[in-house]
Coordinates of C-alpha atoms in Angstrom, one line a residue:
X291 CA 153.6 212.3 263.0
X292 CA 151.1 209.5 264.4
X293 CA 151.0 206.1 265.7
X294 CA 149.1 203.2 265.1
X295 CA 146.5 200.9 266.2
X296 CA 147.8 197.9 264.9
X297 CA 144.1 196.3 264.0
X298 CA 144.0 199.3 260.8
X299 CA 147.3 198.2 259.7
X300 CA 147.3 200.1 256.2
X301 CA 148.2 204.1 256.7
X302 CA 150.6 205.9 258.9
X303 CA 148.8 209.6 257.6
X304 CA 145.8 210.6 259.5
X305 CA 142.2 209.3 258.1
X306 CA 141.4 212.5 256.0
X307 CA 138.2 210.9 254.1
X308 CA 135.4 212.6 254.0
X309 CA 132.6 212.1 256.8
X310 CA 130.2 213.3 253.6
X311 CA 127.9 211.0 251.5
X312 CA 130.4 212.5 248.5
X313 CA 134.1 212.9 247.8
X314 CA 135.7 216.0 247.1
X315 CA 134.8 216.7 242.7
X316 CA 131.9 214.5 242.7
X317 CA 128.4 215.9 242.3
X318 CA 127.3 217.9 245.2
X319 CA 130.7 218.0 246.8
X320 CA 133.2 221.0 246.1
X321 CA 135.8 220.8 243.4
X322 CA 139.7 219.3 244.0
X323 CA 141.4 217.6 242.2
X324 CA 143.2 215.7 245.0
X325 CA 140.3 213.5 246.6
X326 CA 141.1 212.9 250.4
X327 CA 140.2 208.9 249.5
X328 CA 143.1 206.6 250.5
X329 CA 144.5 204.4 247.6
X330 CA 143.8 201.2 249.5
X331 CA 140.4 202.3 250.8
X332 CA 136.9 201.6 249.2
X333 CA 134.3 204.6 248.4
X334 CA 131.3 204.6 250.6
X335 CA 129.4 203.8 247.9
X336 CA 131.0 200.7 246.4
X337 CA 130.7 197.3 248.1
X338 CA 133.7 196.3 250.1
X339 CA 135.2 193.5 248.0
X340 CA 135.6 190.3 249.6
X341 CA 139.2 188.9 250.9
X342 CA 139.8 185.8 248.7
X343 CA 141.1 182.6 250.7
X344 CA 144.8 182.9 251.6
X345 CA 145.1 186.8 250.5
X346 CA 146.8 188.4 252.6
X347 CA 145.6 192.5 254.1
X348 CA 146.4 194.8 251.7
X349 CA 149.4 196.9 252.3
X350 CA 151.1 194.0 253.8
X351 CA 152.7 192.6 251.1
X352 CA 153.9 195.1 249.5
X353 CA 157.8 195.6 248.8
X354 CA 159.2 198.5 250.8
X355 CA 156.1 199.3 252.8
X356 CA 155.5 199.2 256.1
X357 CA 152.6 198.4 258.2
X358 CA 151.7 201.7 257.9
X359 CA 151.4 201.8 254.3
X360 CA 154.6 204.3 254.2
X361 CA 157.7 203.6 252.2
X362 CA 160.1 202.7 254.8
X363 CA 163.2 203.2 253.1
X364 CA 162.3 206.8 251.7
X365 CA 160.7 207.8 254.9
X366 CA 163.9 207.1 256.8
X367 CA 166.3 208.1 254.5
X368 CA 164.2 211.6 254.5
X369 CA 163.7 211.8 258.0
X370 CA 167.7 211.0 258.8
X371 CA 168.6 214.0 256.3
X372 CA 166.3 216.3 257.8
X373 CA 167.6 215.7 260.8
X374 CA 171.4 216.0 260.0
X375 CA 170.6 219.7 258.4
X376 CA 169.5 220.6 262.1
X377 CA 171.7 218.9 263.7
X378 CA 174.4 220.5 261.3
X379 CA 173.3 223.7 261.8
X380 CA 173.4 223.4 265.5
X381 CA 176.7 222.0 266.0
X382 CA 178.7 223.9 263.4
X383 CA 176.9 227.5 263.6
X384 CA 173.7 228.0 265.8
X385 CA 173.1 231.1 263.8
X386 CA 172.4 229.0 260.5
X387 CA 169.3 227.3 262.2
X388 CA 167.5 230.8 261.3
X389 CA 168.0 229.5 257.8
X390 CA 166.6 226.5 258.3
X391 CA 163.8 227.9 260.5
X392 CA 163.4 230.5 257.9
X393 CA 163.6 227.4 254.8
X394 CA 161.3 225.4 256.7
X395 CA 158.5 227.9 257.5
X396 CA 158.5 229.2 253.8
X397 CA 158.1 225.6 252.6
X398 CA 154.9 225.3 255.2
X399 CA 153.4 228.7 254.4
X400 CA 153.2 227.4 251.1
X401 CA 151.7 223.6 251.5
X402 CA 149.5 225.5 254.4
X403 CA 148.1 228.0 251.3
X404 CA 148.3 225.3 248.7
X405 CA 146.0 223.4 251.4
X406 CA 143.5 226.1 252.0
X407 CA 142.7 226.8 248.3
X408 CA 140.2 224.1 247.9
X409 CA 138.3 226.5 250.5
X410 CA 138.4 229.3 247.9
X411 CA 140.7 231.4 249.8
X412 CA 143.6 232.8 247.9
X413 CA 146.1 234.1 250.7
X414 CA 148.9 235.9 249.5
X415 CA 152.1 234.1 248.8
X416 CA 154.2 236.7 248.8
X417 CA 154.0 238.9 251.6
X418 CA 153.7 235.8 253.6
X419 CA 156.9 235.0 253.1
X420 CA 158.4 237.6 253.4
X421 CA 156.9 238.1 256.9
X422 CA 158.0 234.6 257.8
X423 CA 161.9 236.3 257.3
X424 CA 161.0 239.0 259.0
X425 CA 159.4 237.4 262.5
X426 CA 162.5 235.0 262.1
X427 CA 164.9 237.7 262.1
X428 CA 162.6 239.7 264.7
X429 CA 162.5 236.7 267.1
X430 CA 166.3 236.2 267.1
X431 CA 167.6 240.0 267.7
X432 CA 164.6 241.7 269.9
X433 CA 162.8 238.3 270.9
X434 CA 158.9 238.2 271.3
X435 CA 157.4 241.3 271.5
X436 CA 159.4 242.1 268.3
X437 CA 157.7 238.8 266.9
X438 CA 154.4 239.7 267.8
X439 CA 154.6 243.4 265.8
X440 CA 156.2 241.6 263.3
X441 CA 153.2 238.6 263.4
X442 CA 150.6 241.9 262.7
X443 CA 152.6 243.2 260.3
X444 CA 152.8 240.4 258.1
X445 CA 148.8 240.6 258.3
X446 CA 148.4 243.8 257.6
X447 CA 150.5 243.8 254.6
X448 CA 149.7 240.7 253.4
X449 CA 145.7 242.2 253.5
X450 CA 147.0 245.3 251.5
X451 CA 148.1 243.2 249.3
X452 CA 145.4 241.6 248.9
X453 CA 143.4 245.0 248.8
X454 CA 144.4 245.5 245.1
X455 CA 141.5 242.9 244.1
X456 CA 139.2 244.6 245.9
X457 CA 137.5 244.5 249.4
X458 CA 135.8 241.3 248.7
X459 CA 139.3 239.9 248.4
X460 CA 140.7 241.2 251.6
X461 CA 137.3 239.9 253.4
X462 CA 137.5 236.3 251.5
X463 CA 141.2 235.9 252.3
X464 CA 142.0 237.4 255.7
X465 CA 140.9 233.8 257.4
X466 CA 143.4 232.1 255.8
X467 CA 145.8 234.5 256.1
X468 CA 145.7 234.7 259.8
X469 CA 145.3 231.2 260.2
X470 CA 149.1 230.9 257.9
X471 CA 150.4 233.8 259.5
X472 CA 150.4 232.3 263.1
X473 CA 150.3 228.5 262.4
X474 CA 153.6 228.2 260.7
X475 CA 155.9 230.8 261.0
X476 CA 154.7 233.2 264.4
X477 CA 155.2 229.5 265.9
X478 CA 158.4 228.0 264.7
X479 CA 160.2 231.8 265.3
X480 CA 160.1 230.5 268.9
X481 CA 163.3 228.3 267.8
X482 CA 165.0 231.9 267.4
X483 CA 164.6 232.4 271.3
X484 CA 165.2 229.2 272.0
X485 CA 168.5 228.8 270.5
X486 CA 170.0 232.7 271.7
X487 CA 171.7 231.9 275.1
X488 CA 175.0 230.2 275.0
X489 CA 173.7 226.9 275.6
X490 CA 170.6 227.1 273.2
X491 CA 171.7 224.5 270.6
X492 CA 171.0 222.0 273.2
X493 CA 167.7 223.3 274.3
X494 CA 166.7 223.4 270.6
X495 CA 168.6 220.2 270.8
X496 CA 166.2 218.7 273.6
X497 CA 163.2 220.2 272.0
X498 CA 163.2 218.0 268.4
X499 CA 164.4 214.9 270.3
X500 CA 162.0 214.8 273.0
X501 CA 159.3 215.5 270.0
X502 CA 160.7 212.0 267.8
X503 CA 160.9 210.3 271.3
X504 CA 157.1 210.7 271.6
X505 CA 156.4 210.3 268.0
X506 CA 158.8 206.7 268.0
X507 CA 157.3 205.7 271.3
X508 CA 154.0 206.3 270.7
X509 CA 154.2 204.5 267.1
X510 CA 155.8 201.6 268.9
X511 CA 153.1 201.8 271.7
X512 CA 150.0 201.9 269.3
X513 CA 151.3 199.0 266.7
X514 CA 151.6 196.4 270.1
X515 CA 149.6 197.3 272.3
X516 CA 146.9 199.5 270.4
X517 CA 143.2 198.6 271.0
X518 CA 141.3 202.1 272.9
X519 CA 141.0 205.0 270.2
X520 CA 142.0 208.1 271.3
X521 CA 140.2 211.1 269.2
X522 CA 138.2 208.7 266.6
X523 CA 136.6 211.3 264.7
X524 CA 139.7 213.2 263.8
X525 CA 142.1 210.2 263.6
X526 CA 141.2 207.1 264.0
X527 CA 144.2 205.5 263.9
X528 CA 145.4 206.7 267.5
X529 CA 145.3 204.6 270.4
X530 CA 145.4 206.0 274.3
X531 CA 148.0 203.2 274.4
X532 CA 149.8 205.1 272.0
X533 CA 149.7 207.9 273.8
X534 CA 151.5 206.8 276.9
X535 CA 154.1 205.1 275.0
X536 CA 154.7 208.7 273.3
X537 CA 154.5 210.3 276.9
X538 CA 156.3 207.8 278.4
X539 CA 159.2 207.4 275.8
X540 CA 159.5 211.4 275.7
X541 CA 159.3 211.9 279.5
X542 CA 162.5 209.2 280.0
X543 CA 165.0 210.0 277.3
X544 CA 164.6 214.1 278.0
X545 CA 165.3 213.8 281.3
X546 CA 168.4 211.9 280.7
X547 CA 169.0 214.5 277.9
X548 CA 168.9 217.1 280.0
X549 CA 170.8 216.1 283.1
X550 CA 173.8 214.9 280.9
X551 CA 173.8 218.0 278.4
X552 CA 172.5 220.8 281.1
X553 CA 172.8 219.0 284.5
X554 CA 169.1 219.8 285.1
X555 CA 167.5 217.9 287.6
X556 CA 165.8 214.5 286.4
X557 CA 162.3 215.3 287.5
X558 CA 162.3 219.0 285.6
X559 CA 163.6 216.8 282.8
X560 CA 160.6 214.2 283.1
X561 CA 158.0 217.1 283.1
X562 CA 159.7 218.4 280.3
X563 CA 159.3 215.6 277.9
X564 CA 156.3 214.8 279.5
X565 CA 154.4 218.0 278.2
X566 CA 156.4 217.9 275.2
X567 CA 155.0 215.1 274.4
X568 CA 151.7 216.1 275.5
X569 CA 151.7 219.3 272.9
X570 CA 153.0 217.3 270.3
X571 CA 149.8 215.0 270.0
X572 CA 148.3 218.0 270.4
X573 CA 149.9 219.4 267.6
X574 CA 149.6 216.3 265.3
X575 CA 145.4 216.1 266.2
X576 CA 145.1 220.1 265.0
X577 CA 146.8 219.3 262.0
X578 CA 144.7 216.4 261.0
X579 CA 141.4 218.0 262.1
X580 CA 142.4 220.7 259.6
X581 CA 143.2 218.6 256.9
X582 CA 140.3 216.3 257.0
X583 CA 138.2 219.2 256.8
X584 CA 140.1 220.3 253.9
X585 CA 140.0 216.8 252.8
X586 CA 143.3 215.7 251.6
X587 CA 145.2 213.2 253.3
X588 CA 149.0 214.7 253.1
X589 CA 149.7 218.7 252.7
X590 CA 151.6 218.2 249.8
X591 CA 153.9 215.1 247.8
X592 CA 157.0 217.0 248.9
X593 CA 158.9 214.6 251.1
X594 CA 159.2 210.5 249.6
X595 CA 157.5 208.8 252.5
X596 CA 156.4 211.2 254.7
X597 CA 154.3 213.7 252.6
X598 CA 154.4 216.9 253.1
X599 CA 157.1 219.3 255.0
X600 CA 153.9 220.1 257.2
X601 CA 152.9 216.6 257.8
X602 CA 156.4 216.9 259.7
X603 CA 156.5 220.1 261.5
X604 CA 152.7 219.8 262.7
X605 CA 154.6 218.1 266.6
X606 CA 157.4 220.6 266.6
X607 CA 155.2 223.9 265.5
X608 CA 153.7 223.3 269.1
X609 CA 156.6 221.7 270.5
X610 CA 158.7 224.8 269.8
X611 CA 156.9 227.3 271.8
X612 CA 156.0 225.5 274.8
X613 CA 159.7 224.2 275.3
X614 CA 160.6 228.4 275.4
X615 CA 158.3 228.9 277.9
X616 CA 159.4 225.6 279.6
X617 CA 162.9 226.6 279.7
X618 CA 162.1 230.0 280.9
X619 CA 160.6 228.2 283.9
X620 CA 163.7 225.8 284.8
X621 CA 166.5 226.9 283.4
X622 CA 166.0 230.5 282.9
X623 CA 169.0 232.7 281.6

């Protein structure tokens, strides 16, 4: 999830290229076959090809994009459904929103290894995920000390696992493996806690929203008023403008949120959409600092218009946490 400044005008996904002389498969460079180069981009070692008179900037002109280079019909159309499923889930039967947590965080485990093999690492698939069911489960019954055994459990078996090709295996892998084993599903268990007391559909509720309020204000933000760069060496498309739209957009609609749906006061609602928001940049900047290291621009081609699951869930796997821990603080049980 990211916003714009508006002078790039061509790709809403982070700037994954490579900071090397070399792209990913070329001589010198490790092998993939999914360079990080965007399609409308030019190689550092071609000569930028000159604008003819009246041509207009690529990306512009092209039917169903945006000025982010997205498909704007799929992207909406994809994000709407996602959202109904939650919303579904929520309204009908909290309970099912372990399913979806459970869905979701296998989906990521495996774009997050898929990811990390251009590394060399081969982390086990398998016990992975069925760790991820099992700190799910964990987090909803006996909440977070349960999800933290079940966090080093999911290690540990996943590095016996592993043990069967050997101890070079184990040592290679482990990385990985711990990086996948918290990142995606020790995180998003948090929305098993969050949704337990009686009014925890709304406070999972509050959580997502505030997260697409900072992601819609702060795209709105940096295509207008863009112009500072906020973190230009991990993604350059970000704009300090952008960032107080995000803020500013998040920190409003929550606190109306949650004095209509929980009667808690306005200003506990303004600091919670305020750090919301702040994590959720957050959250978005880890993801593409890990990508453009990995070099690929989107985790995976799952989603029409948006990428991968992960290129999704990188705002609310540190969105999740940090509204428990908010809640805890004004509105405990």
């Amino acid at each position: 999830m990211s916003y714009l400044d508006p002078r790039a005008g061509q790709t809403s996904g982070d700037d994954t290229s490579v900071p090397t002389p070399y792209a990913y498969g070329s001589p010198g460079g490790p092998a993939y076959q999914n360079p990080a180069w965007h399609a409308d981009e030019q190689r550092p070692e071609t000569p930028p090809a000159k604008r003819g008179p009246g041509k207009r900037r690529a990306g512009r002109g092209e039917k169903g994009k945006s000025r982010a280079g997205r498909n704007l019909p799929a992207a909406i159309a994809v994000g709407v459904s996602l959202g109904l499923v939650v919303l579904a889930s929520l309204l009908v039967w909290p309970p099912a929103l372990l399913g979806v947590v459970v869905v979701a965080a296998a989906v990521g485990v495996w774009e997050t290894a898929r990811a990390l093999s251009v590394t060399g690492a081969r982390p086990p698939l398998i016990p992975l995920i069925a760790g991820t069911a099992v700190m799910t489960g964990l987090a909803w019954y006996e909440g977070p000390d349960a999800l933290t055994l079940g966090l080093v459990a999911t290690i540990g078996a996943a590095s016996l696992w592993r043990l069967a090709d050997g101890a070079a295996a184990v040592r290679r892998d482990f990385t990985a493996t711990t990086l996948i084993a918290v990142y995606v599903p020790f995180l998003l268990s948090f929305a098993g806690m969050l949704v337990r007391p009686e009014d925890g559909q709304w406070r999972v509720l509050a959580a997502v929203v505030a997260v697409v309020l900072s992601d819609t204000g702060g795209y709105a933000a940096g295509v207008f008023l863009g112009k500072h760069p906020m973190a230009p060496k991990i993604s350059p498309k970000k704009s300090w403008e952008g960032f107080a739209g995000s803020v500013t957009a998040s920190a409003i609609g929550s606190a109306a949120l949650l004095f209509f749906l929980m009667e808690i006061p306005v200003y506990h609602g303004l600091l919670f959409g305020a750090v919301i928001s702040v994590v959720a940049v957050l959250g978005d900047l880890a993801e593409s600092m890990l990508k453009r290291d990995l070099g690929v621009k989107d985790m995976s081609n799952l989603l029409p218009g948006h990428g991968g699951l992960m290129d999704r869930l990188d705002s609310i796997l540190f969105a999740v946490p940090t509204a428990y821990l908010l809640f805890a603080i004004i509105a405990p049980n």
